[in-house]
Coordinates of C-alpha atoms in Angstrom, one line a residue:
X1 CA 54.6 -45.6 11.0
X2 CA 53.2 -47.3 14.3
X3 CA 55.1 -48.7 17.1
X4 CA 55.5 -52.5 17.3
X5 CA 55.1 -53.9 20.0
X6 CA 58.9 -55.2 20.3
X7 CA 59.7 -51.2 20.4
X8 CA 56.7 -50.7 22.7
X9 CA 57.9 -53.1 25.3
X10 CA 61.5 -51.7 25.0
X11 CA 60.1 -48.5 25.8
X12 CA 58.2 -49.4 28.4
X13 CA 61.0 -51.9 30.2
X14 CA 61.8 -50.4 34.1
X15 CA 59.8 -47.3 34.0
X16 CA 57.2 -46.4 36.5
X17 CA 55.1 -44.8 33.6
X18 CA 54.5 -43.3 30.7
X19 CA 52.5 -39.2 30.7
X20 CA 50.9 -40.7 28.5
X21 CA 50.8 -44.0 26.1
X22 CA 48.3 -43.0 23.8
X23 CA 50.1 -39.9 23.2
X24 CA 53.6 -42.0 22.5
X25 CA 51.2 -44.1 20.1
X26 CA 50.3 -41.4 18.1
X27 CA 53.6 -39.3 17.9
X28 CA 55.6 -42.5 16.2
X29 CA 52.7 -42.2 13.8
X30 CA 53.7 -39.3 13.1
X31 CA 57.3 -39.6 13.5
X32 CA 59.2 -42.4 13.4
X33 CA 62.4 -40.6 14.7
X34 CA 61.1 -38.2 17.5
X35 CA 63.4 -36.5 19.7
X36 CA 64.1 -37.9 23.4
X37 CA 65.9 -35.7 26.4
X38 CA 67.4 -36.2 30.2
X39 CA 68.9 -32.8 31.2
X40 CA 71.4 -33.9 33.8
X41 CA 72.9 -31.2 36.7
X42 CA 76.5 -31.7 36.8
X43 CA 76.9 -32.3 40.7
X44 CA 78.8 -35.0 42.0
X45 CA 79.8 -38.8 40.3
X46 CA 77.9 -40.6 38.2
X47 CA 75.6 -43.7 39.6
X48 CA 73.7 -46.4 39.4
X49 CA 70.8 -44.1 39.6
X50 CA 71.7 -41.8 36.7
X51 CA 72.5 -44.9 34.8
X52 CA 69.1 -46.0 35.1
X53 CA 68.1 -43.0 32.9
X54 CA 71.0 -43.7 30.4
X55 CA 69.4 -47.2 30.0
X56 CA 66.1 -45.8 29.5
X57 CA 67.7 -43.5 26.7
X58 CA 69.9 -46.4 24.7
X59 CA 66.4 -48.0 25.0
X60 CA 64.8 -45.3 23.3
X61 CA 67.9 -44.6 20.6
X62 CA 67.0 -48.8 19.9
X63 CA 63.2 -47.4 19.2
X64 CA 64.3 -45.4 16.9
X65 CA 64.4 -41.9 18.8
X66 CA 66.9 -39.2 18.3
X67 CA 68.7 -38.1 21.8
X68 CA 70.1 -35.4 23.2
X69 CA 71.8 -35.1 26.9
X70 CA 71.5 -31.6 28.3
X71 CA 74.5 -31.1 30.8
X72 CA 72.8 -29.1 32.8
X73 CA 75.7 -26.4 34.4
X74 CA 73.5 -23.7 35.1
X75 CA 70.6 -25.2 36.7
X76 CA 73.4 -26.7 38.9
X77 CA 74.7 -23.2 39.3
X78 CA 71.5 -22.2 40.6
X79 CA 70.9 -24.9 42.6
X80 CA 74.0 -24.3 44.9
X81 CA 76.1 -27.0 43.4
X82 CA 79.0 -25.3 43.4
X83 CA 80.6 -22.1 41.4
X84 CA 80.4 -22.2 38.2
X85 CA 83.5 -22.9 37.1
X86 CA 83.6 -26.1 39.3
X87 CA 80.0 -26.7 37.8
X88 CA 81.5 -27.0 33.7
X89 CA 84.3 -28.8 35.3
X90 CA 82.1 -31.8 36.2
X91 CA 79.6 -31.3 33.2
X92 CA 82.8 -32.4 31.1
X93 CA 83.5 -35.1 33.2
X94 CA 79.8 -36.7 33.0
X95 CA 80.1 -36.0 29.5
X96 CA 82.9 -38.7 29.4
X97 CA 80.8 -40.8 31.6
X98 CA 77.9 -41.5 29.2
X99 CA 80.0 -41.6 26.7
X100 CA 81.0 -44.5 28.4
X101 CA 78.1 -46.0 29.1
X102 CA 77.5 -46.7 25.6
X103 CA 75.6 -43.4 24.2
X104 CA 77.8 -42.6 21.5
X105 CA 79.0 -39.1 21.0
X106 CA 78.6 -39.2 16.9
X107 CA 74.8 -40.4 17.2
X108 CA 73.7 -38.6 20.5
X109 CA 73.6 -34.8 20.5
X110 CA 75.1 -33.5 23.9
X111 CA 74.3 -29.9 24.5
X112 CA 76.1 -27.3 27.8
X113 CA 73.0 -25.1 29.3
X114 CA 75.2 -22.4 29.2
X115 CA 75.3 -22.3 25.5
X116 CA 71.9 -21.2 24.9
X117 CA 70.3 -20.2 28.0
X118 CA 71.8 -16.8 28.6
X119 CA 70.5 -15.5 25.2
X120 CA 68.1 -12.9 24.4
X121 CA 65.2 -15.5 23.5
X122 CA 65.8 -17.9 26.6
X123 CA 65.4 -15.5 28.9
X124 CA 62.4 -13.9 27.6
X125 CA 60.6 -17.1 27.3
X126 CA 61.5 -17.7 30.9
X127 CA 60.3 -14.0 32.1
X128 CA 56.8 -15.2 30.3
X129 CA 56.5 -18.5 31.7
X130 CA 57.4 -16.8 35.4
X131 CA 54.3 -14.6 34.7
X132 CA 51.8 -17.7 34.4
X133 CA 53.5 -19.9 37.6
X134 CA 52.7 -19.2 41.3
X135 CA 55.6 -19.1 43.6
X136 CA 53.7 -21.8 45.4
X137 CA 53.6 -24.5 42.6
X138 CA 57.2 -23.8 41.4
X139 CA 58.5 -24.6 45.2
X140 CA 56.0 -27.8 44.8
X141 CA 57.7 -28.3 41.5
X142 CA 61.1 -28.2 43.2
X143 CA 60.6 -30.7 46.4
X144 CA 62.3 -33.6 44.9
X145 CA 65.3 -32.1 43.2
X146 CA 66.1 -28.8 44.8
X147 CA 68.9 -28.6 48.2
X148 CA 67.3 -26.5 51.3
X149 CA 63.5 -26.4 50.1
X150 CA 62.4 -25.5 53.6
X151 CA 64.0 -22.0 52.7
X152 CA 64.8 -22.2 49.2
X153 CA 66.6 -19.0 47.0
X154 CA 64.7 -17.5 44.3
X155 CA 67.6 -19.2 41.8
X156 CA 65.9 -22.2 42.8
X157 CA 62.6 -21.2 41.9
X158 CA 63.6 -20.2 38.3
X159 CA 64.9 -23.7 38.1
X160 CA 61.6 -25.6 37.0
X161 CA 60.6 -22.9 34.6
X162 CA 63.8 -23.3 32.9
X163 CA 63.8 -26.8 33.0
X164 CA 60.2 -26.7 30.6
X165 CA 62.1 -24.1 28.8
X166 CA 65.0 -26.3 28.2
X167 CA 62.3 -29.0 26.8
X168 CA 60.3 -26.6 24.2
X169 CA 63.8 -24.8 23.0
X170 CA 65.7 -27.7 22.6
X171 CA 62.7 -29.1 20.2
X172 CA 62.4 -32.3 22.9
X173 CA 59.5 -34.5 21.8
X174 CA 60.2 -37.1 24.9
X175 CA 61.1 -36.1 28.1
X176 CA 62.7 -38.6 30.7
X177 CA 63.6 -38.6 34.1
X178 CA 63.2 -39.9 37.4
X179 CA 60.3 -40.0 39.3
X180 CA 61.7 -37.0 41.5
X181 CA 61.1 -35.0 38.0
X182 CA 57.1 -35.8 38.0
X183 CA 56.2 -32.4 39.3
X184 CA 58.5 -30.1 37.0
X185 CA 57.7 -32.1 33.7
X186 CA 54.0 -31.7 35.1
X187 CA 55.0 -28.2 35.4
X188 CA 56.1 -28.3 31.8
X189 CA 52.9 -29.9 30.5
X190 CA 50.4 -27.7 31.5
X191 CA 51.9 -24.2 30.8
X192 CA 54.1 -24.8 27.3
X193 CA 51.2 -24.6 25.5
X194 CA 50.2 -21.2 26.7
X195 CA 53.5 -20.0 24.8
X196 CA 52.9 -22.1 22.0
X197 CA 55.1 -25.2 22.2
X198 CA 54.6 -28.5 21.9
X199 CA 53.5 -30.6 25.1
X200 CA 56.3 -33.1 26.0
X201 CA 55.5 -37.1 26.5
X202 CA 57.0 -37.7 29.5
X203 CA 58.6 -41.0 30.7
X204 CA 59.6 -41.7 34.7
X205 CA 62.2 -44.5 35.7
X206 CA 62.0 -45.7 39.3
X207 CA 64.4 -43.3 42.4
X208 CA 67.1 -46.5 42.8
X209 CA 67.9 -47.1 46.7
X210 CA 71.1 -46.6 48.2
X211 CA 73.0 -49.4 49.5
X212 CA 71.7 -47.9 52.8
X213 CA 68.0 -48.1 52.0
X214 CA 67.8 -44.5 51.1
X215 CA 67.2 -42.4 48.0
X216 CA 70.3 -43.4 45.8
X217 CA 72.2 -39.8 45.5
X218 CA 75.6 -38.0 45.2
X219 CA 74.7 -36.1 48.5
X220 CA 74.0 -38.7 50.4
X221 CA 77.2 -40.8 49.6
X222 CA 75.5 -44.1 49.9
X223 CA 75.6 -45.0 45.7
X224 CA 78.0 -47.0 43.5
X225 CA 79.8 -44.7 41.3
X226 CA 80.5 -46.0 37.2
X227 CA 83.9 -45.3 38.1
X228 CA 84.4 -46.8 42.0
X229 CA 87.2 -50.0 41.5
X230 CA 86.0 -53.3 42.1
X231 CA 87.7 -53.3 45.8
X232 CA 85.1 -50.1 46.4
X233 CA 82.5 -52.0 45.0
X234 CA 82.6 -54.9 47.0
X235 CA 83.0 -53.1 50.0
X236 CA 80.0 -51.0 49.6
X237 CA 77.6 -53.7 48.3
X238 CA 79.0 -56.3 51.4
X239 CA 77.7 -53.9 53.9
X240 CA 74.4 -53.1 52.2
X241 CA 71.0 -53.4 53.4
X242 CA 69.5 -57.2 52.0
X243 CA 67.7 -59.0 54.4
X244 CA 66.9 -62.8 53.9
X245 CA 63.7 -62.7 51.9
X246 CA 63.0 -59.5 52.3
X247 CA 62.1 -58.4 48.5
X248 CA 60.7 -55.1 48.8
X249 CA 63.3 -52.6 50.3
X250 CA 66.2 -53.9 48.9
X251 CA 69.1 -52.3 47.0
X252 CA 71.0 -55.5 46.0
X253 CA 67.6 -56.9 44.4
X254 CA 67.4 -53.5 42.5
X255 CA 70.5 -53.8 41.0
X256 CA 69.6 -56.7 39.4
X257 CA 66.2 -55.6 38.2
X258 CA 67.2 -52.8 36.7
X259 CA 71.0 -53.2 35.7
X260 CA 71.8 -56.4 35.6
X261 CA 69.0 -58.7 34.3
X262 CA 68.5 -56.6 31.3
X263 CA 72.0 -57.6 30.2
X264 CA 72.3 -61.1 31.2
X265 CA 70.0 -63.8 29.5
X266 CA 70.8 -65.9 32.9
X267 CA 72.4 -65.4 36.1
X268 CA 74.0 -67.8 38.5
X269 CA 74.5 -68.0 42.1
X270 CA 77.7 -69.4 43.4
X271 CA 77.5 -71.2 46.2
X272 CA 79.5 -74.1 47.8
X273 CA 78.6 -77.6 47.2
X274 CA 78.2 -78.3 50.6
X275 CA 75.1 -75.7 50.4
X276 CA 73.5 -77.1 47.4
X277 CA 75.9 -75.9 44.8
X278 CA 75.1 -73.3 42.2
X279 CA 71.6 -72.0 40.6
X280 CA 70.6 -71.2 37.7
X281 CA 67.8 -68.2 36.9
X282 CA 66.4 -67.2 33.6
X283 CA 64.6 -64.2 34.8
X284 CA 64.5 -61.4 37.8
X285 CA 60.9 -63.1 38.5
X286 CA 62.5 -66.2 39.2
X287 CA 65.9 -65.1 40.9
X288 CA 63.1 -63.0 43.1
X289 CA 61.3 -65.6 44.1
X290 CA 64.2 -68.0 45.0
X291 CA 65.1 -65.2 47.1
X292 CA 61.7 -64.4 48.9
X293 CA 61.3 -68.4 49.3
X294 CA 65.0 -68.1 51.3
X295 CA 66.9 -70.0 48.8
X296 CA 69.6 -67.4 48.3
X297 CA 71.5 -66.4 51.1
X298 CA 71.6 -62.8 51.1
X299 CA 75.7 -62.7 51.0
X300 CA 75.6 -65.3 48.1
X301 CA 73.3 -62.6 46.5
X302 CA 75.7 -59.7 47.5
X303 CA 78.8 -62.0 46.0
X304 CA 76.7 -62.5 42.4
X305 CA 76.0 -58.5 42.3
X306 CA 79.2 -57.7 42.9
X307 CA 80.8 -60.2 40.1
X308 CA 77.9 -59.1 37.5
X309 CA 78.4 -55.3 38.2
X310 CA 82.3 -55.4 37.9
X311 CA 81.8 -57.1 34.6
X312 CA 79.4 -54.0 33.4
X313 CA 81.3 -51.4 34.5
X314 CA 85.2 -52.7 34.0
X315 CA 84.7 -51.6 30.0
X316 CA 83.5 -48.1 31.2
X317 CA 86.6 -47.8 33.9
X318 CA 88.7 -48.8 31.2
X319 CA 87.4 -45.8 29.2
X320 CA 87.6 -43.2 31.9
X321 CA 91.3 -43.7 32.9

């Protein structure tokens, strides 16, 4: 069974790429129900960024893909995110949270790291695969995703092997993440097959900016949370970084790119009539250029997020009280 091209283009929607195409071509040839992952470390609230990846994987369920959610408590355990107790704590909680989010829990196969990962077989899989990576490549591997890399713990260098691991013992055909992933699924191409697995596709959504104009991230307390009230949201996105006609580095114009377009068949701008009333857009091409030819005021841009994203997430607060 081949992909058509609807499926293609739902799979390819807000990614930065697909490692690779041809290979995705050929494995929905082969199977028209292959098996998609994101392994997720339990660390702090779920955001806008992690949400990115849940929309990537609803996509995917809509192709036809099977999915499983790794909750990822000992990889968060070794990468000094807490003990461990306050580590499963949180991995139930995010649990909830995609749950939320629409990925439902009879169709989508959620699986604890701790369940399998101290076993007999894990472990000697991951004493092989430390035998074929140099300490160098798994710090590499590591840059993007791991606390203290200027001096990182030997925990933290086991992380990326484990990671691959999780992907060939879990039987993952698709493997999706962030582009702060690149190097560890990389990692996980080019050595599973010296054990004799299978060598993951692997699919990269976009690092979302913070409403600060940094990497979107628990630690650096500049995200929107699925669970912050509408008062917390406004606040946040009021203060944000959106300069008029400025469409490159900007976090408001993200969120509708990635979050809010998708949902929407058209979004309008409220404005006064004294300033020409409101407008109309059919697309995020056309809402960006309206707003890199300055005909949205950057606060009337900030007002529309903040409406559109309280209307996404109000079902999901509901759910989480």
């Amino acid at each position: 069974m081949t992909l058509n091209p609807d499926k293609l283009e739902l799979i390819r929607r807000n990614t930065d790429e697909i490692i690779t195409e041809e290979e995705l071509m050929e494995l929905f040839k082969k199977n028209p129900a292959p098996k998609a992952y994101v392994g997720y470390e339990p660390s702090g609230k779920i955001h806008m960024g992690h949400v990115l990846t849940v929309n990537k994987l609803l996509d995917l369920q809509k192709a036809g893909c099977q999915i499983t959610i790794l909750l990822a408590d000992v990889h968060a355990y070794l990468n000094k995110k807490g003990t461990f107790e306050q580590v499963r704590k949180i991995a139930d909680y995010n649990k909830r949270c995609f749950i939320a989010l629409g990925l439902q829990e009879e169709n989508t196969r959620f699986v604890y790291g701790s369940d399998y990962q101290l076993g007999h077989e894990y472990m000697l899989n991951v004493i092989q695969m430390s035998r074929t990576v140099t300490l160098n490549r798994a710090t590499r591997s590591m840059d993007e995703v791991g606390r203290a890399m200027d001096n990182p713990m030997v925990s933290q260098l086991i992380y990326p092997i484990m990671q691959s691991l999780d992907i060939a013992l879990l039987d993952i055909d698709i493997a999706v993440g962030g582009t702060d992933q690149r190097k560890i699924h990389m990692l996980a191409r080019e050595h599973l097959k010296d054990l004799g697995f299978k060598t993951p596709i692997c699919i990269h959504t976009p690092i979302l900016l913070g409403f600060d104009g940094n990497k979107m991230s628990s630690s650096n307390d500049n995200f929107i949370s699925i669970d912050d009230s509408a008062e917390d949201i406004e606040k946040k996105l009021k203060k944000a970084y959106c300069k008029q006609g400025d469409v490159e580095q900007n976090p408001i114009l993200e969120l509708f790119k990635y979050h809010i377009c998708p949902r929407y068949e058209k979004i309008v701008i409220e404005k006064p009539e004294k300033f020409g009333g409101n407008s109309t857009y059919h697309s995020f091409d056309e809402l960006k250029e309206a707003f890199a030819a300055e005909k949205i005021h950057p606060m009337d841009l900030k007002g529309a997020a903040v409406k559109y994203l309280n209307e996404i997430l109000d079902p999901v607060r509901a759910v989480l009280m």
